[in-house]
Amino acid sequence: MKNMNDEKEFTELIKSIKVRHNNVVPTMALGVQQLKNVFEDPDEIDEFLDRIYMSRIGIRMLIGQHVELHNPNPPPNCVGYIHTNMSPVNVARNASEDARSMCYGEYGSAADVRIYGDPDFTFPYVPAHLHLMFFELVKNSLRAVQDHFMDSDEVAPPIRIIIADGIEDVTIKVSDEGGGIPRSGLPKIFTYLYSTARNASWDENEPSDLGTTDNISVKMAGNGYGLPICRLYARYFGGDLQVISMEGYGTDAYLHLSRLGDSQEPLP
């Protein structure tokens, strides 16, 4: 690049590339679901998709960082994509409202979401990544609670989000009383060929509502890629996602976000 005009043209080009590939994940997930009965080695498919999606996260992070660094009116406390004083409580609140809105649209009601944590606590992170992870976890919990209490006269119990500030990690627990996951299903929850939703199915003629963060989530459940994609986003910055379930009661998801800043990019 020889001058500022070249720089602007390059920035617009990679921005358009990023937008053009917004729908890659749900499109690939549709293909995987349609072909899941012909795969001979599901583990090989999971490893292949993990590599592709992790590469995609890294590429989109680089593009987004470059584009935001050229934003003439950047948001306060932001260095490109990274918010230096991000409040996880605020992100949790916004993502929970988005998930509850989707739940209202599908079920006509939604359980309350209660957030426990210091609203003044902040740490450097990418808000879009955390919003996506919160959204997916809360959405799963809302769907589980709605399904579990659909035929009950009891009031659906709230989803609980607990945010803990540790020395190494910021740990977030999303807890529900949606009946839990059978023990036989726990080893499968991070695969792309499994969904905890009842009667999960894809309709190739169904229009996709791609309005959520980074256009990952299409509907309340049944996609089979919400949890594995969530875990990849957590691992990208040295964190992790764990799920512990008590069948007949509910599920706890533990999201670990590294705050040390010493992890290398997990290139495939």
mmCIF file of N, CA and C in Angstrom, residues 57-137:
data_model
loop_
_atom_site.group_PDB
_atom_site.id
_atom_site.type_symbol
_atom_site.label_atom_id
_atom_site.label_comp_id
_atom_site.label_asym_id
_atom_site.label_seq_id
_atom_site.Cartn_x
_atom_site.Cartn_y
_atom_site.Cartn_z
ATOM 1 N N ILE A 57 -12.594 -17.895 13.359
ATOM 2 C CA ILE A 57 -12.611 -16.942 14.471
ATOM 3 C C ILE A 57 -11.380 -16.054 14.416
ATOM 4 N N GLY A 58 -10.206 -16.658 14.178
ATOM 5 C CA GLY A 58 -8.976 -15.885 14.112
ATOM 6 C C GLY A 58 -8.960 -14.892 12.963
ATOM 7 N N ILE A 59 -9.399 -15.324 11.788
ATOM 8 C CA ILE A 59 -9.420 -14.433 10.620
ATOM 9 C C ILE A 59 -10.377 -13.276 10.835
ATOM 10 N N ARG A 60 -11.559 -13.579 11.369
ATOM 11 C CA ARG A 60 -12.540 -12.524 11.595
ATOM 12 C C ARG A 60 -12.099 -11.578 12.707
ATOM 13 N N MET A 61 -11.357 -12.102 13.676
ATOM 14 C CA MET A 61 -10.805 -11.239 14.717
ATOM 15 C C MET A 61 -9.796 -10.257 14.121
ATOM 16 N N LEU A 62 -8.919 -10.748 13.237
ATOM 17 C CA LEU A 62 -7.917 -9.882 12.610
ATOM 18 C C LEU A 62 -8.582 -8.827 11.717
ATOM 19 N N ILE A 63 -9.550 -9.259 10.933
ATOM 20 C CA ILE A 63 -10.250 -8.307 10.064
ATOM 21 C C ILE A 63 -10.996 -7.267 10.898
ATOM 22 N N GLY A 64 -11.729 -7.752 11.916
ATOM 23 C CA GLY A 64 -12.486 -6.826 12.754
ATOM 24 C C GLY A 64 -11.583 -5.842 13.472
ATOM 25 N N GLN A 65 -10.426 -6.309 13.947
ATOM 26 C CA GLN A 65 -9.492 -5.427 14.630
ATOM 27 C C GLN A 65 -8.966 -4.350 13.685
ATOM 28 N N HIS A 66 -8.602 -4.755 12.482
ATOM 29 C CA HIS A 66 -8.101 -3.789 11.497
ATOM 30 C C HIS A 66 -9.170 -2.757 11.152
ATOM 31 N N VAL A 67 -10.383 -3.235 10.889
ATOM 32 C CA VAL A 67 -11.463 -2.321 10.496
ATOM 33 C C VAL A 67 -11.783 -1.347 11.618
ATOM 34 N N GLU A 68 -11.870 -1.842 12.855
ATOM 35 C CA GLU A 68 -12.216 -0.964 13.974
ATOM 36 C C GLU A 68 -11.105 0.038 14.294
ATOM 37 N N LEU A 69 -9.851 -0.359 14.051
ATOM 38 C CA LEU A 69 -8.747 0.580 14.272
ATOM 39 C C LEU A 69 -8.782 1.735 13.276
ATOM 40 N N HIS A 70 -9.500 1.550 12.164
ATOM 41 C CA HIS A 70 -9.650 2.610 11.170
ATOM 42 C C HIS A 70 -10.988 3.327 11.296
ATOM 43 N N ASN A 71 -11.712 3.027 12.371
ATOM 44 C CA ASN A 71 -12.986 3.706 12.618
ATOM 45 C C ASN A 71 -12.715 5.135 13.076
ATOM 46 N N PRO A 72 -13.219 6.138 12.354
ATOM 47 C CA PRO A 72 -12.931 7.529 12.745
ATOM 48 C C PRO A 72 -13.598 7.936 14.061
ATOM 49 N N ASN A 73 -14.657 7.211 14.462
ATOM 50 C CA ASN A 73 -15.342 7.516 15.723
ATOM 51 C C ASN A 73 -15.438 6.265 16.591
ATOM 52 N N PRO A 74 -14.308 5.832 17.134
ATOM 53 C CA PRO A 74 -14.327 4.594 17.919
ATOM 54 C C PRO A 74 -15.084 4.774 19.222
ATOM 55 N N PRO A 75 -15.720 3.705 19.723
ATOM 56 C CA PRO A 75 -16.384 3.778 21.024
ATOM 57 C C PRO A 75 -15.358 4.054 22.119
ATOM 58 N N PRO A 76 -15.783 4.648 23.215
ATOM 59 C CA PRO A 76 -14.844 4.917 24.310
ATOM 60 C C PRO A 76 -14.296 3.629 24.912
ATOM 61 N N ASN A 77 -13.048 3.688 25.348
ATOM 62 C CA ASN A 77 -12.362 2.571 26.018
ATOM 63 C C ASN A 77 -12.179 1.358 25.120
ATOM 64 N N CYS A 78 -12.172 1.574 23.820
ATOM 65 C CA CYS A 78 -11.982 0.471 22.888
ATOM 66 C C CYS A 78 -10.693 0.654 22.096
ATOM 67 N N VAL A 79 -9.940 -0.431 21.967
ATOM 68 C CA VAL A 79 -8.779 -0.477 21.084
ATOM 69 C C VAL A 79 -9.111 -1.502 20.010
ATOM 70 N N GLY A 80 -9.638 -1.033 18.906
ATOM 71 C CA GLY A 80 -10.129 -1.941 17.891
ATOM 72 C C GLY A 80 -11.328 -2.712 18.408
ATOM 73 N N TYR A 81 -11.251 -4.046 18.320
ATOM 74 C CA TYR A 81 -12.328 -4.929 18.772
ATOM 75 C C TYR A 81 -12.345 -5.083 20.287
ATOM 76 N N ILE A 82 -11.257 -4.736 20.943
ATOM 77 C CA ILE A 82 -11.081 -5.041 22.359
ATOM 78 C C ILE A 82 -11.532 -3.865 23.227
ATOM 79 N N HIS A 83 -12.393 -4.154 24.174
ATOM 80 C CA HIS A 83 -12.849 -3.151 25.132
ATOM 81 C C HIS A 83 -11.982 -3.274 26.381
ATOM 82 N N THR A 84 -11.278 -2.204 26.713
ATOM 83 C CA THR A 84 -10.322 -2.266 27.822
ATOM 84 C C THR A 84 -11.001 -2.267 29.183
ATOM 85 N N ASN A 85 -12.257 -1.835 29.250
ATOM 86 C CA ASN A 85 -12.995 -1.815 30.519
ATOM 87 C C ASN A 85 -14.375 -2.445 30.342
ATOM 88 N N MET A 86 -14.392 -3.651 29.819
ATOM 89 C CA MET A 86 -15.675 -4.315 29.549
ATOM 90 C C MET A 86 -16.293 -4.835 30.838
ATOM 91 N N SER A 87 -17.572 -4.566 31.009
ATOM 92 C CA SER A 87 -18.318 -5.061 32.164
ATOM 93 C C SER A 87 -19.042 -6.348 31.784
ATOM 94 N N PRO A 88 -18.644 -7.497 32.333
ATOM 95 C CA PRO A 88 -19.338 -8.742 32.002
ATOM 96 C C PRO A 88 -20.795 -8.739 32.459
ATOM 97 N N VAL A 89 -21.100 -7.995 33.508
ATOM 98 C CA VAL A 89 -22.489 -7.914 33.970
ATOM 99 C C VAL A 89 -23.352 -7.238 32.912
ATOM 100 N N ASN A 90 -22.856 -6.143 32.326
ATOM 101 C CA ASN A 90 -23.612 -5.451 31.285
ATOM 102 C C ASN A 90 -23.787 -6.316 30.042
ATOM 103 N N VAL A 91 -22.720 -7.016 29.658
ATOM 104 C CA VAL A 91 -22.818 -7.896 28.489
ATOM 105 C C VAL A 91 -23.815 -9.020 28.762
ATOM 106 N N ALA A 92 -23.762 -9.583 29.969
ATOM 107 C CA ALA A 92 -24.704 -10.648 30.338
ATOM 108 C C ALA A 92 -26.139 -10.150 30.282
ATOM 109 N N ARG A 93 -26.358 -8.925 30.763
ATOM 110 C CA ARG A 93 -27.715 -8.365 30.767
ATOM 111 C C ARG A 93 -28.240 -8.201 29.334
ATOM 112 N N ASN A 94 -27.395 -7.647 28.446
ATOM 113 C CA ASN A 94 -27.828 -7.430 27.060
ATOM 114 C C ASN A 94 -28.067 -8.755 26.333
ATOM 115 N N ALA A 95 -27.144 -9.705 26.507
ATOM 116 C CA ALA A 95 -27.291 -10.994 25.836
ATOM 117 C C ALA A 95 -28.512 -11.749 26.358
ATOM 118 N N SER A 96 -28.772 -11.646 27.661
ATOM 119 C CA SER A 96 -29.934 -12.331 28.247
ATOM 120 C C SER A 96 -31.235 -11.778 27.694
ATOM 121 N N GLU A 97 -31.299 -10.460 27.533
ATOM 122 C CA GLU A 97 -32.508 -9.859 26.962
ATOM 123 C C GLU A 97 -32.713 -10.305 25.518
ATOM 124 N N ASP A 98 -31.617 -10.400 24.765
ATOM 125 C CA ASP A 98 -31.725 -10.891 23.384
ATOM 126 C C ASP A 98 -32.236 -12.331 23.362
ATOM 127 N N ALA A 99 -31.698 -13.165 24.254
ATOM 128 C CA ALA A 99 -32.123 -14.569 24.301
ATOM 129 C C ALA A 99 -33.578 -14.691 24.741
ATOM 130 N N ARG A 100 -33.984 -13.874 25.720
ATOM 131 C CA ARG A 100 -35.364 -13.918 26.188
ATOM 132 C C ARG A 100 -36.330 -13.445 25.102
ATOM 133 N N SER A 101 -35.906 -12.481 24.310
ATOM 134 C CA SER A 101 -36.750 -12.014 23.203
ATOM 135 C C SER A 101 -36.978 -13.141 22.199
ATOM 136 N N MET A 102 -35.921 -13.900 21.898
ATOM 137 C CA MET A 102 -36.070 -15.023 20.980
ATOM 138 C C MET A 102 -36.968 -16.098 21.594
ATOM 139 N N CYS A 103 -36.808 -16.322 22.902
ATOM 140 C CA CYS A 103 -37.641 -17.318 23.577
ATOM 141 C C CYS A 103 -39.110 -16.900 23.564
ATOM 142 N N TYR A 104 -39.373 -15.621 23.799
ATOM 143 C CA TYR A 104 -40.749 -15.113 23.716
ATOM 144 C C TYR A 104 -41.338 -15.366 22.338
ATOM 145 N N GLY A 105 -40.524 -15.131 21.318
ATOM 146 C CA GLY A 105 -41.008 -15.314 19.953
ATOM 147 C C GLY A 105 -41.373 -16.742 19.636
ATOM 148 N N GLU A 106 -40.657 -17.695 20.258
ATOM 149 C CA GLU A 106 -40.904 -19.101 19.951
ATOM 150 C C GLU A 106 -41.901 -19.753 20.899
ATOM 151 N N TYR A 107 -41.860 -19.389 22.186
ATOM 152 C CA TYR A 107 -42.700 -20.056 23.188
ATOM 153 C C TYR A 107 -43.840 -19.182 23.709
ATOM 154 N N GLY A 108 -43.736 -17.872 23.522
ATOM 155 C CA GLY A 108 -44.743 -16.971 24.065
ATOM 156 C C GLY A 108 -44.472 -16.560 25.494
ATOM 157 N N SER A 109 -43.407 -17.097 26.084
ATOM 158 C CA SER A 109 -43.005 -16.727 27.443
ATOM 159 C C SER A 109 -41.528 -17.042 27.594
ATOM 160 N N ALA A 110 -40.933 -16.531 28.672
ATOM 161 C CA ALA A 110 -39.517 -16.785 28.924
ATOM 162 C C ALA A 110 -39.250 -16.666 30.416
ATOM 163 N N ALA A 111 -38.427 -17.546 30.933
ATOM 164 C CA ALA A 111 -38.059 -17.497 32.347
ATOM 165 C C ALA A 111 -37.236 -16.250 32.638
ATOM 166 N N ASP A 112 -37.265 -15.808 33.884
ATOM 167 C CA ASP A 112 -36.428 -14.674 34.287
ATOM 168 C C ASP A 112 -34.961 -15.091 34.276
ATOM 169 N N VAL A 113 -34.099 -14.097 34.122
ATOM 170 C CA VAL A 113 -32.659 -14.322 34.205
ATOM 171 C C VAL A 113 -32.120 -13.407 35.295
ATOM 172 N N ARG A 114 -31.511 -13.999 36.313
ATOM 173 C CA ARG A 114 -30.959 -13.225 37.421
ATOM 174 C C ARG A 114 -29.432 -13.263 37.351
ATOM 175 N N ILE A 115 -28.833 -12.096 37.451
ATOM 176 C CA ILE A 115 -27.379 -11.962 37.288
ATOM 177 C C ILE A 115 -26.770 -11.557 38.624
ATOM 178 N N TYR A 116 -25.773 -12.326 39.065
ATOM 179 C CA TYR A 116 -25.088 -12.053 40.321
ATOM 180 C C TYR A 116 -23.622 -11.740 40.025
ATOM 181 N N GLY A 117 -23.194 -10.557 40.429
ATOM 182 C CA GLY A 117 -21.819 -10.157 40.199
ATOM 183 C C GLY A 117 -21.668 -8.671 40.433
ATOM 184 N N ASP A 118 -20.434 -8.217 40.548
ATOM 185 C CA ASP A 118 -20.153 -6.808 40.782
ATOM 186 C C ASP A 118 -20.345 -6.024 39.493
ATOM 187 N N PRO A 119 -21.329 -5.117 39.436
ATOM 188 C CA PRO A 119 -21.558 -4.358 38.198
ATOM 189 C C PRO A 119 -20.415 -3.411 37.862
ATOM 190 N N ASP A 120 -19.567 -3.107 38.835
ATOM 191 C CA ASP A 120 -18.434 -2.207 38.589
ATOM 192 C C ASP A 120 -17.183 -2.949 38.134
ATOM 193 N N PHE A 121 -17.218 -4.277 38.167
ATOM 194 C CA PHE A 121 -16.044 -5.046 37.756
ATOM 195 C C PHE A 121 -15.884 -5.011 36.244
ATOM 196 N N THR A 122 -14.681 -4.705 35.765
ATOM 197 C CA THR A 122 -14.386 -4.677 34.336
ATOM 198 C C THR A 122 -13.050 -5.373 34.081
ATOM 199 N N PHE A 123 -12.873 -5.844 32.860
ATOM 200 C CA PHE A 123 -11.588 -6.396 32.429
ATOM 201 C C PHE A 123 -11.535 -6.340 30.905
ATOM 202 N N PRO A 124 -10.333 -6.375 30.319
ATOM 203 C CA PRO A 124 -10.218 -6.268 28.858
ATOM 204 C C PRO A 124 -10.678 -7.554 28.167
ATOM 205 N N TYR A 125 -11.577 -7.416 27.204
ATOM 206 C CA TYR A 125 -12.044 -8.569 26.434
ATOM 207 C C TYR A 125 -12.760 -8.055 25.187
ATOM 208 N N VAL A 126 -13.164 -8.993 24.346
ATOM 209 C CA VAL A 126 -13.917 -8.651 23.134
ATOM 210 C C VAL A 126 -15.403 -8.795 23.432
ATOM 211 N N PRO A 127 -16.143 -7.706 23.540
ATOM 212 C CA PRO A 127 -17.563 -7.799 23.914
ATOM 213 C C PRO A 127 -18.391 -8.667 22.979
ATOM 214 N N ALA A 128 -18.105 -8.618 21.672
ATOM 215 C CA ALA A 128 -18.894 -9.406 20.717
ATOM 216 C C ALA A 128 -18.738 -10.898 20.987
ATOM 217 N N HIS A 129 -17.522 -11.322 21.351
ATOM 218 C CA HIS A 129 -17.301 -12.743 21.658
ATOM 219 C C HIS A 129 -18.062 -13.145 22.908
ATOM 220 N N LEU A 130 -17.972 -12.330 23.951
ATOM 221 C CA LEU A 130 -18.642 -12.679 25.206
ATOM 222 C C LEU A 130 -20.153 -12.640 25.042
ATOM 223 N N HIS A 131 -20.664 -11.687 24.274
ATOM 224 C CA HIS A 131 -22.107 -11.621 24.024
ATOM 225 C C HIS A 131 -22.580 -12.907 23.370
ATOM 226 N N LEU A 132 -21.831 -13.381 22.380
ATOM 227 C CA LEU A 132 -22.218 -14.613 21.690
ATOM 228 C C LEU A 132 -22.260 -15.786 22.665
ATOM 229 N N MET A 133 -21.236 -15.896 23.525
ATOM 230 C CA MET A 133 -21.191 -17.020 24.456
ATOM 231 C C MET A 133 -22.322 -16.945 25.475
ATOM 232 N N PHE A 134 -22.553 -15.756 26.042
ATOM 233 C CA PHE A 134 -23.675 -15.580 26.965
ATOM 234 C C PHE A 134 -24.991 -15.932 26.271
ATOM 235 N N PHE A 135 -25.180 -15.407 25.075
ATOM 236 C CA PHE A 135 -26.426 -15.616 24.342
ATOM 237 C C PHE A 135 -26.703 -17.100 24.139
ATOM 238 N N GLU A 136 -25.695 -17.842 23.694
ATOM 239 C CA GLU A 136 -25.882 -19.272 23.437
ATOM 240 C C GLU A 136 -26.216 -20.037 24.715
ATOM 241 N N LEU A 137 -25.481 -19.749 25.797
ATOM 242 C CA LEU A 137 -25.704 -20.482 27.049
ATOM 243 C C LEU A 137 -27.063 -20.159 27.656
#
